[in-house]
Coordinates of C-alpha atoms in Angstrom, one line a residue:
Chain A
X1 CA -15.3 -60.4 36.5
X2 CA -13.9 -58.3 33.6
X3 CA -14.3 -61.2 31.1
X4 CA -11.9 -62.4 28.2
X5 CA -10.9 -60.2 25.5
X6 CA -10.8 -61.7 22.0
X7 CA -9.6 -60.0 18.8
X8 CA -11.6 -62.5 16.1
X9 CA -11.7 -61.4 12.3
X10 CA -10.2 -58.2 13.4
X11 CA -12.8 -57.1 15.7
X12 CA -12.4 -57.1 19.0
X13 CA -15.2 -59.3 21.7
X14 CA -15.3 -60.1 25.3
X15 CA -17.2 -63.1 26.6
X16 CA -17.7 -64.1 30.4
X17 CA -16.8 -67.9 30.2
X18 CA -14.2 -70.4 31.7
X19 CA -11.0 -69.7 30.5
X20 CA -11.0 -73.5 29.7
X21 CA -13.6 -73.6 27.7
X22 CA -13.0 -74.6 24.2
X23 CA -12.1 -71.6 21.6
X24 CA -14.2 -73.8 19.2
X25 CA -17.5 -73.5 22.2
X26 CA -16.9 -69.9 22.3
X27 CA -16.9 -68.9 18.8
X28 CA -19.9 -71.1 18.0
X29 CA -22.4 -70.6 21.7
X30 CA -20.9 -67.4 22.7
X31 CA -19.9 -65.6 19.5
X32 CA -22.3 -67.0 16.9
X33 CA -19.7 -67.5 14.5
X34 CA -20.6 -71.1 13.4
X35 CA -18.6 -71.4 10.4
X36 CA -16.6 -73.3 12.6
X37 CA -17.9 -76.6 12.9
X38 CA -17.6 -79.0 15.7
X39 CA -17.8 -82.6 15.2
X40 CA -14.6 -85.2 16.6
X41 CA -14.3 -83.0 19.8
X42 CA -10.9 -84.5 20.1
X43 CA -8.4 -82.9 17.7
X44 CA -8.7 -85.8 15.1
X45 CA -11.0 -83.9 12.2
X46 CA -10.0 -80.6 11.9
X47 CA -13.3 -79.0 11.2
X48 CA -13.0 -76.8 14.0
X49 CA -9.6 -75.4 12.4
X50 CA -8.9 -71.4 12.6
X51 CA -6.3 -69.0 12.4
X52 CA -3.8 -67.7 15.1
X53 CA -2.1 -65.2 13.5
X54 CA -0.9 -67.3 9.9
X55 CA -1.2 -70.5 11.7
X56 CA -3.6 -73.2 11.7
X57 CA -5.1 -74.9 15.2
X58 CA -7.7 -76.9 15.7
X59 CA -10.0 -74.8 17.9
X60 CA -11.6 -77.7 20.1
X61 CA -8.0 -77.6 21.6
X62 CA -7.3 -74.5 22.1
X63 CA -8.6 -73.4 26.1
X64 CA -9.8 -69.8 25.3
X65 CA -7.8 -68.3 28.1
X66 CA -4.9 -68.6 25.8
X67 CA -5.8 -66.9 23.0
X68 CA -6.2 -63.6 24.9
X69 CA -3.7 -61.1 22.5
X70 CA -3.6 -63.5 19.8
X71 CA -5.2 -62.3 16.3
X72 CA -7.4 -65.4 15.3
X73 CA -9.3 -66.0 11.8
X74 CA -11.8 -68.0 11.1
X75 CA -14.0 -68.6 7.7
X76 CA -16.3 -66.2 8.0
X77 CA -13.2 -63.7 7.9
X78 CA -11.8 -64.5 4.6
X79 CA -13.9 -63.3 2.1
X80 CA -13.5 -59.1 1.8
X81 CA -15.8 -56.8 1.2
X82 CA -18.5 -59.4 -0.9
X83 CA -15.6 -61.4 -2.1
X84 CA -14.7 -64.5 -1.6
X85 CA -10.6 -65.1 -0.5
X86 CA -8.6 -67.0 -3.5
X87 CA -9.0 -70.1 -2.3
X88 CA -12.9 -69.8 -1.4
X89 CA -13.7 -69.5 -5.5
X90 CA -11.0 -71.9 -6.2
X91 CA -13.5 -74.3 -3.8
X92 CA -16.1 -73.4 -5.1
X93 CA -14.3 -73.3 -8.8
X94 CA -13.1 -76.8 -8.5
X95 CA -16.5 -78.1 -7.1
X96 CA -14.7 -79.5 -4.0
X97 CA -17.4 -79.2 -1.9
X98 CA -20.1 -81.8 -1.5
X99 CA -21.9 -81.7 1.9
X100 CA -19.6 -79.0 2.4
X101 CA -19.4 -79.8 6.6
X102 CA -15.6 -80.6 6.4
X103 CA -14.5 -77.3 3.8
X104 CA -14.6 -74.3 6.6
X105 CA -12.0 -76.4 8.1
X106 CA -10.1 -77.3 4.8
X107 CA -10.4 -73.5 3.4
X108 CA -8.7 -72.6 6.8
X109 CA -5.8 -75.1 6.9
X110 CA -5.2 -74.6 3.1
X111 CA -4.8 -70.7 3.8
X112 CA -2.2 -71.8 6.6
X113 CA -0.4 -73.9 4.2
X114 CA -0.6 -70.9 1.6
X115 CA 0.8 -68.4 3.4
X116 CA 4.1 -70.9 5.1
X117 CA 4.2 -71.9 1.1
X118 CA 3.0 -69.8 -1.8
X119 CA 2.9 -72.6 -4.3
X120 CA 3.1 -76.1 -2.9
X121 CA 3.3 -79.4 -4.7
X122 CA 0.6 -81.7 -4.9
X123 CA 2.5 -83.6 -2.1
X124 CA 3.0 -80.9 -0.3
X125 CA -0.7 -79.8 -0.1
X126 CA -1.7 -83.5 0.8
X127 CA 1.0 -83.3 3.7
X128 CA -0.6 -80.3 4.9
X129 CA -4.1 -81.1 4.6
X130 CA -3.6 -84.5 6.6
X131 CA -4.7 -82.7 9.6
X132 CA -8.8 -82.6 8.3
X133 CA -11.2 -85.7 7.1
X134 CA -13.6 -85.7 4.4
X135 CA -15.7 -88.3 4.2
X136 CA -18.0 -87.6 0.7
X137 CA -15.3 -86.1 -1.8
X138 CA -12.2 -88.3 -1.8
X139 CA -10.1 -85.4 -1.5
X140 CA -9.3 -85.4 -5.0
X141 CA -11.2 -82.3 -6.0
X142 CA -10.0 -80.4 -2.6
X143 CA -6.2 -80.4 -3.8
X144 CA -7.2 -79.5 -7.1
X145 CA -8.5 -76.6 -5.9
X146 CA -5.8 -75.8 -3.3
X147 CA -3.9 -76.1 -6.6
X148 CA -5.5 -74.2 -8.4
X149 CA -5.1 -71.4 -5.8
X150 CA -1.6 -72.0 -5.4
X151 CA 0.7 -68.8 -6.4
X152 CA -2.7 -66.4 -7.0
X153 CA -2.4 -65.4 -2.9
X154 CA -4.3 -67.5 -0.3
Chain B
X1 CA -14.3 -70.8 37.9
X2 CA -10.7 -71.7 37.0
X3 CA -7.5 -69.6 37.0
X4 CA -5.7 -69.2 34.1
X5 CA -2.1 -67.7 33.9
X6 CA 0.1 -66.9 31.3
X7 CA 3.4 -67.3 32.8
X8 CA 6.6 -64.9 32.4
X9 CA 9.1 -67.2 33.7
X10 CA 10.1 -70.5 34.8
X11 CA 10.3 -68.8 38.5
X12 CA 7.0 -67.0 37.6
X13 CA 5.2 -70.6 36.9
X14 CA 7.2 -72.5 39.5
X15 CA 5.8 -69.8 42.3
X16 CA 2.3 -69.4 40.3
X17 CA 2.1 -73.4 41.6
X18 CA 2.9 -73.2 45.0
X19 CA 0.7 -70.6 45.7
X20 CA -2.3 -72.4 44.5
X21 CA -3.9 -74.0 47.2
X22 CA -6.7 -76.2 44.9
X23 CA -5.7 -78.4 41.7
X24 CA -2.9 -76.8 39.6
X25 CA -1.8 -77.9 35.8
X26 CA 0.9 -76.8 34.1
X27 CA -0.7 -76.3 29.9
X28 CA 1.7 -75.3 27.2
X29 CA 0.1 -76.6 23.6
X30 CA -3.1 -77.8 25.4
X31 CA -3.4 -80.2 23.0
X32 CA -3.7 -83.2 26.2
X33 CA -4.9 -81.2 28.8
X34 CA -7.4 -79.9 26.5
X35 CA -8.7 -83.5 26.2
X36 CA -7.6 -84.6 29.8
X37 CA -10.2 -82.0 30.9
X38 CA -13.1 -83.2 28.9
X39 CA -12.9 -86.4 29.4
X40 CA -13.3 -84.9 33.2
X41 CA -9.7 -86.9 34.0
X42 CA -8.4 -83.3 35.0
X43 CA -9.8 -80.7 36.6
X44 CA -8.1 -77.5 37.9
X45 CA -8.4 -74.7 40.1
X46 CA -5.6 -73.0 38.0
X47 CA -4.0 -73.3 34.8
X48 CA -0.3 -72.3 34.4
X49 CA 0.0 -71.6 30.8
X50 CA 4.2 -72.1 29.9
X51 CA 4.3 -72.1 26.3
X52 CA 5.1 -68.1 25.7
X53 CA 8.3 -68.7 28.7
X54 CA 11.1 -68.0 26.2
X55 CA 14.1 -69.2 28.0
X56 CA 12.4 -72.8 27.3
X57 CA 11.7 -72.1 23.9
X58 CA 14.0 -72.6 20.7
X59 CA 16.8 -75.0 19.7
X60 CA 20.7 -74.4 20.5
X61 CA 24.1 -76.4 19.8
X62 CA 25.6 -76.3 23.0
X63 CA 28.6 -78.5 21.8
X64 CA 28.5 -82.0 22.8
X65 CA 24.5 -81.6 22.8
X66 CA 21.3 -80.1 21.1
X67 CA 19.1 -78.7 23.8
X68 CA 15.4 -78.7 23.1
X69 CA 13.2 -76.2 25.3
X70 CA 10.9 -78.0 26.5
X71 CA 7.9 -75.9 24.9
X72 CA 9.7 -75.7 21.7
X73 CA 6.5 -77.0 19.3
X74 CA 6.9 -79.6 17.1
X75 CA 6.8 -77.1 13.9
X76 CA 9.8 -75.4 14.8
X77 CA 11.6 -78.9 15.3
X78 CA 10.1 -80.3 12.2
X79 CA 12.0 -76.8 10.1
X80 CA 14.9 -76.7 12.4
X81 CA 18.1 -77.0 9.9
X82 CA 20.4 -77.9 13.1
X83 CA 18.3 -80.7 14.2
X84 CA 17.8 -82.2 10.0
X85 CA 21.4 -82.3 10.1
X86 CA 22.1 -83.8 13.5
X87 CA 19.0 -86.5 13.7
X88 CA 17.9 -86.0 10.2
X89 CA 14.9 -89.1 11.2
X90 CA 13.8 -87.4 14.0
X91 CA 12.8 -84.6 11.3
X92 CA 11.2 -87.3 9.1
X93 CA 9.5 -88.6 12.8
X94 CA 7.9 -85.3 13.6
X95 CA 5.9 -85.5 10.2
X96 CA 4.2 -88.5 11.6
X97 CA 2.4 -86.1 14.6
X98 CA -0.9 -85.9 13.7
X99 CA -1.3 -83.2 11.0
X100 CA -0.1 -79.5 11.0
X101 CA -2.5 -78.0 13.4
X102 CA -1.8 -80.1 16.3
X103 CA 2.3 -79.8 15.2
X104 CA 1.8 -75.9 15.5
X105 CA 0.6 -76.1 19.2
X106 CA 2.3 -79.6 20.5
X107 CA 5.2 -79.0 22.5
X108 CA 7.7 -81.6 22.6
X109 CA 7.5 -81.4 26.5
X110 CA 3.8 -81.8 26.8
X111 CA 4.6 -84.9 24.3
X112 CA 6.9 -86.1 27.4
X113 CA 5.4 -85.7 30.6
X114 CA 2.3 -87.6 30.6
X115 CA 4.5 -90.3 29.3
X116 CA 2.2 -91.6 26.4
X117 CA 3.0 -95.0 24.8
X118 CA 1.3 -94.0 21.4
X119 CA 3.3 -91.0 20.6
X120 CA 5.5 -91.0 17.3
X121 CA 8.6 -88.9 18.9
X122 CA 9.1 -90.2 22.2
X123 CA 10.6 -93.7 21.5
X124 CA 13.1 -91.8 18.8
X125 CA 14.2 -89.8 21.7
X126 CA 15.0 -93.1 23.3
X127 CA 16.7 -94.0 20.3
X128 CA 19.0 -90.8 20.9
X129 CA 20.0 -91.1 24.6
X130 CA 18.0 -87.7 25.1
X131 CA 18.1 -86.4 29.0
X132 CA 16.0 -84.2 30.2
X133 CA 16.3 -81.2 32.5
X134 CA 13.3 -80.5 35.0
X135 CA 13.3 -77.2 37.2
X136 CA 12.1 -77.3 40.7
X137 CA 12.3 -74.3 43.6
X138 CA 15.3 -76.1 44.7
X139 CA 16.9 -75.7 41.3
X140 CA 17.3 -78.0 38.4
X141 CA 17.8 -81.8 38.4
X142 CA 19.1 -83.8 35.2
X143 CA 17.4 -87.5 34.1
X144 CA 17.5 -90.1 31.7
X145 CA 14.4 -89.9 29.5
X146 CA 14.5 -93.4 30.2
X147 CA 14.2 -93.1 33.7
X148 CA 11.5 -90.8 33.0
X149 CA 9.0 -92.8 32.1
X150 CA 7.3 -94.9 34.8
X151 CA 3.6 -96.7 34.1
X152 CA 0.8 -96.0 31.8
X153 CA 0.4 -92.0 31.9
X154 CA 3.2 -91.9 34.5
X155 CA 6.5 -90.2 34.6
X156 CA 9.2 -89.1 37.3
X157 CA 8.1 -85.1 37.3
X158 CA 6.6 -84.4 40.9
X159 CA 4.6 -81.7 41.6
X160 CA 5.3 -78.3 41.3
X161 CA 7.9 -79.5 38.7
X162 CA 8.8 -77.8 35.2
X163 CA 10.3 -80.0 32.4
X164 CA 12.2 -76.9 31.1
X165 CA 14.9 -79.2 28.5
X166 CA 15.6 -81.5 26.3
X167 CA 18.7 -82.6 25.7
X168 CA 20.1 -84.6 23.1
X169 CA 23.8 -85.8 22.6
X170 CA 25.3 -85.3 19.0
X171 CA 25.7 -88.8 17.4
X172 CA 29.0 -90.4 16.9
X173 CA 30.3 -91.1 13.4
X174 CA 29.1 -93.9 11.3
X175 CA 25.6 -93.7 12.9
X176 CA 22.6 -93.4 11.3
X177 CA 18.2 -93.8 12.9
X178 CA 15.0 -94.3 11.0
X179 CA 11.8 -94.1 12.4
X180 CA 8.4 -96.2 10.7
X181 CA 5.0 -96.8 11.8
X182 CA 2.3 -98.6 10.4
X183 CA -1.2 -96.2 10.8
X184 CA -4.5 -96.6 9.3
X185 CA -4.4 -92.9 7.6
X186 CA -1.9 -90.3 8.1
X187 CA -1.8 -88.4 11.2
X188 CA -3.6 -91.3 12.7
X189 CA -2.2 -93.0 16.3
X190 CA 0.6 -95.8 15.1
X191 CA -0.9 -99.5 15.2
X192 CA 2.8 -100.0 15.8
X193 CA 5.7 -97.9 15.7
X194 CA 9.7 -98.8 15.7
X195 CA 12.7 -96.4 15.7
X196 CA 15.9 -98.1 14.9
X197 CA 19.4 -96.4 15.5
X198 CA 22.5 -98.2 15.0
X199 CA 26.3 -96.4 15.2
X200 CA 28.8 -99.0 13.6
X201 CA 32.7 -99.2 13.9
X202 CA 35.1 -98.8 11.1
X203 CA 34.7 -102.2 10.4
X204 CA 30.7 -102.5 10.2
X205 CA 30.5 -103.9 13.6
X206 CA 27.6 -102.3 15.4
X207 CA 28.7 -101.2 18.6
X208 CA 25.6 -99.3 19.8
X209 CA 22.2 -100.3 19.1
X210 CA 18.9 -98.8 19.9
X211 CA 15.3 -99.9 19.5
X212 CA 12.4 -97.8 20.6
X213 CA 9.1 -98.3 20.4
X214 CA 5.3 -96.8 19.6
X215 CA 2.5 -98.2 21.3
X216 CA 4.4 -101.7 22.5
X217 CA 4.0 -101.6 26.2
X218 CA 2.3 -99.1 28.8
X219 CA 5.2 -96.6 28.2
X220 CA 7.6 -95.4 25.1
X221 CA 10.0 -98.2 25.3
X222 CA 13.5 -99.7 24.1
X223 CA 13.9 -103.2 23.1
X224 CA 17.2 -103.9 25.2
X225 CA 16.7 -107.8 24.3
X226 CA 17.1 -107.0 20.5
X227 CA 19.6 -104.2 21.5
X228 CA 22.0 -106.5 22.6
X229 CA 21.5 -109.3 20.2
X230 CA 22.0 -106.4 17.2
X231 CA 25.5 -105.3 19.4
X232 CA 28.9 -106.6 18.5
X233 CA 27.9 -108.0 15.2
X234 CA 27.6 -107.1 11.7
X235 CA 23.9 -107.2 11.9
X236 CA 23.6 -110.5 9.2
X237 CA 20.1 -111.6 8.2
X238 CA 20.3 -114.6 11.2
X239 CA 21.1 -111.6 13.8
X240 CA 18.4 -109.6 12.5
X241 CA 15.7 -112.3 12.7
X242 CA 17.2 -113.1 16.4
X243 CA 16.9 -109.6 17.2
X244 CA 13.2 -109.7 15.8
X245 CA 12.0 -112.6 17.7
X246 CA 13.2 -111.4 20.9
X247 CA 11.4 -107.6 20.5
X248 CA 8.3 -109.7 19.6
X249 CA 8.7 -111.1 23.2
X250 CA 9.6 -107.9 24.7
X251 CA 5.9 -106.3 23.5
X252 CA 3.1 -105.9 25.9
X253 CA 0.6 -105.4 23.9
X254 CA -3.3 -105.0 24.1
X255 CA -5.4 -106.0 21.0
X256 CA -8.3 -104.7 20.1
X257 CA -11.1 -105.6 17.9
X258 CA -9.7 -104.0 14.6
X259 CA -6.7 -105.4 15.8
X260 CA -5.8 -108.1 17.6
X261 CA -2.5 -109.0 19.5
X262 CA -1.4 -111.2 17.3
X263 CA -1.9 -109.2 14.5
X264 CA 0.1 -106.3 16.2
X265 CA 3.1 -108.1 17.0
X266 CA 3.5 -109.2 13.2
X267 CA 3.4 -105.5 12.4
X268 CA 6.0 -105.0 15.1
X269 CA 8.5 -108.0 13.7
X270 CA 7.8 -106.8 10.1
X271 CA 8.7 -103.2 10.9
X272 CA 11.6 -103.8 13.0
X273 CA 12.8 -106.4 10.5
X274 CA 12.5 -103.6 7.6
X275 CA 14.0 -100.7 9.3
X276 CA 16.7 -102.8 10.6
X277 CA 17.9 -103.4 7.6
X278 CA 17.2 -100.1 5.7
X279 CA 19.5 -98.1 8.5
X280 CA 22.1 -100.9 8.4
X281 CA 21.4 -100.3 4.1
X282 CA 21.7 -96.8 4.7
X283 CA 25.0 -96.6 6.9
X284 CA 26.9 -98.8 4.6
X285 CA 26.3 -97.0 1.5
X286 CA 27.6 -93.6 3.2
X287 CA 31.2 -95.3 4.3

């Protein structure tokens, strides 16, 4: 068994698991990455959303064994040496966080969205945060700050 | 513990199956058999991964049609300036698949085969005559997405079969498709869903119509009943209320506790009656 090779946040991994198992499971039990959250477990949330190359998936359906080559991101990669990405202190600018379960995922898609289109209208950012739920903020205070990140680089 | 194979090749995957001697899949966005295998519906000995096979990727005009590959995700349909200006409400249909993540995975062929009812795309694909091309160690055989789609979660692919092409034919003049569903939140499964094309003559007479349908039966469906009614007419407010009633009958629908049956099929009526008459709207203004 030679195991499955990963490249996550720019570093590279190998884990012995199914090649089925979820990309979400691996990165959480296998990795310890656990800024991605788990919760629908069927591709309806979007908290388990990460990065394949500039492009967002939801990682709870994603079998791992086809991510092998792939460069993938999650949350905890964002933020460069001690600072946050763009879009993290617009979050936390904007005070679009409440229980803050739902935002890895959020941060993630909205980072998709920024790089396909550097400065989206509000439409445009609804439309492409329709794949993730909140349930405490009313979204209102998420596309302000997607906004408010908008044209300054994801 | 499993197999999983990223295939080269239509010939690659077709011969990865055959070989296997336990339970093989074919996955390309994984974003069904993903969930077919936790809810322990599927489970495999090997995995034959098709989505990197890139002579059934990408979008071409190949004259008299618009050939899909089959794992050609619903992204690159959704930006794909050929098909906006062929089936421009096919473009506006993709938009209704769940939100981006699951668009940047989900094939339009993995949105086929299993042959669910509650998909957005498939009944606008009935809408457009589409045909499909499957791939076999024989060789290739050509079919009527209609004919494709059999029972609940059942279609006409056999085993160690590759949908490798869609195939759509351009429209004729003086035709024009919208596609509406009614969904609790965006993304969301359609409560109901209708696609309404309609190709007129010079004169306003509709000479082809098409109704298909989201979540009105066990399969994606046409309406032929209100197909015909809607044919050879100029589509007046009595034909349109004929053609209504009789798609209400064609529904085979299961309520639920949100919402019941009869709830449903006045969704149905008051979508079809709407879209109807926008596309019939919407073709008149443009002659």
């Amino acid at each position: 068994m030679e195991g499955i090779r990963l490249e996550i946040n720019g570093k590279g991994h190998v884990v012995d698991v199914s090649p089925y198992k979820s990309l979400r499971d691996v990165l959480r039990y296998d990795i310890g990455l656990t800024g991605t959250k788990e919760s629908c477990d069927s591709g309806v949330c979007g908290v388990c959303t990460v990065l394949l190359g500039d492009k967002s998936v939801k990682s709870c359906l994603i079998p791992v064994g086809k991510v092998v080559g792939e460069k993938i991101t999650t949350i905890e990669g964002l933020a460069k040496e001690g600072e946050f990405s763009v879009l993290q202190q617009s979050f936390i600018d904007c005070f679009a966080s409440q229980c803050g379960y739902c935002i890895p995922g959020f941060i993630m898609a909205a980072t998709s969205l920024l790089i396909e289109n550097p400065d989206p209208t509000i439409q445009e950012i609804r439309e492409g945060l329709s794949g993730n739920l909140c349930r405490c903020t009313g979204y209102v205070k998420i596309i302000d700050a997607v906004r408010q990140a908008a044209g300054r680089g994801a | 513990m499993g197999e999983y194979h990223v295939a080269s090749s239509v010939e690659d995957a077709l011969e990865k199956l055959s070989n296997c001697e336990g339970r093989a899949e074919i996955v390309a966005g994984g974003q069904t058999m993903m969930l077919l295998i936790r809810q322990g519906l599927v489970d495999p000995d090997l995995l034959v991964d098709i989505s990197k096979i890139t002579e059934i990727r990408g979008i071409e005009d190949v004259g008299e049609y618009i050939e899909i590959g089959a794992a050609t995700t619903y992204a690159e349909i959704k930006k794909n300036p050929l098909i906006e200006k062929e089936f421009g409400f096919y473009t506006m249909a993709t938009s209704e698949i769940s939100g981006p993540q699951v668009r940047n995975q989900g094939t339009i062929g993995g949105g086929l085969v299993y042959g669910d009812p509650a998909l957005d795309t498939p009944p606008v694909l009935l809408t457009l005559d589409a045909e499909l091309e499957i791939q076999n160690a024989q060789g290739s055989r050509r079919i009527l997405l209609e004919d494709f789609f059999v029972d609940y979660y059942e279609t006409a692919i056999e085993e160690g079969e590759i949908l490798t092409k869609i195939l759509i034919p351009k429209l004729p003049k003086y035709s024009g498709g919208k596609y509406r569903a009614m969904t609790p939140r965006q993304g969301d499964y359609a409560i109901a869903g209708v696609c309404v094309r309609l190709t007129l003559d010079e004169n306003g007479i509709c000479i082809v119509a098409r109704l298909g349908l989201t979540n009105g039966g066990d399969t994606p469906m046409r309406s032929r009943g209100a197909e015909k009614v809607l044919e050879g007419t100029k589509i007046e407010e009595e034909t349109i209320e004929n053609a209504v009633e009789i798609l209400g009958k064609n529904l085979d629908l299961i309520g639920d506790i949100q919402t019941p049956k009869s709830y449903k099929e006045i969704v149905f009526k008051r979508i079809a009656r709407q879209t109807i008459k926008d596309v019939k709207l919407e073709l008149m203004s443009d002659a």
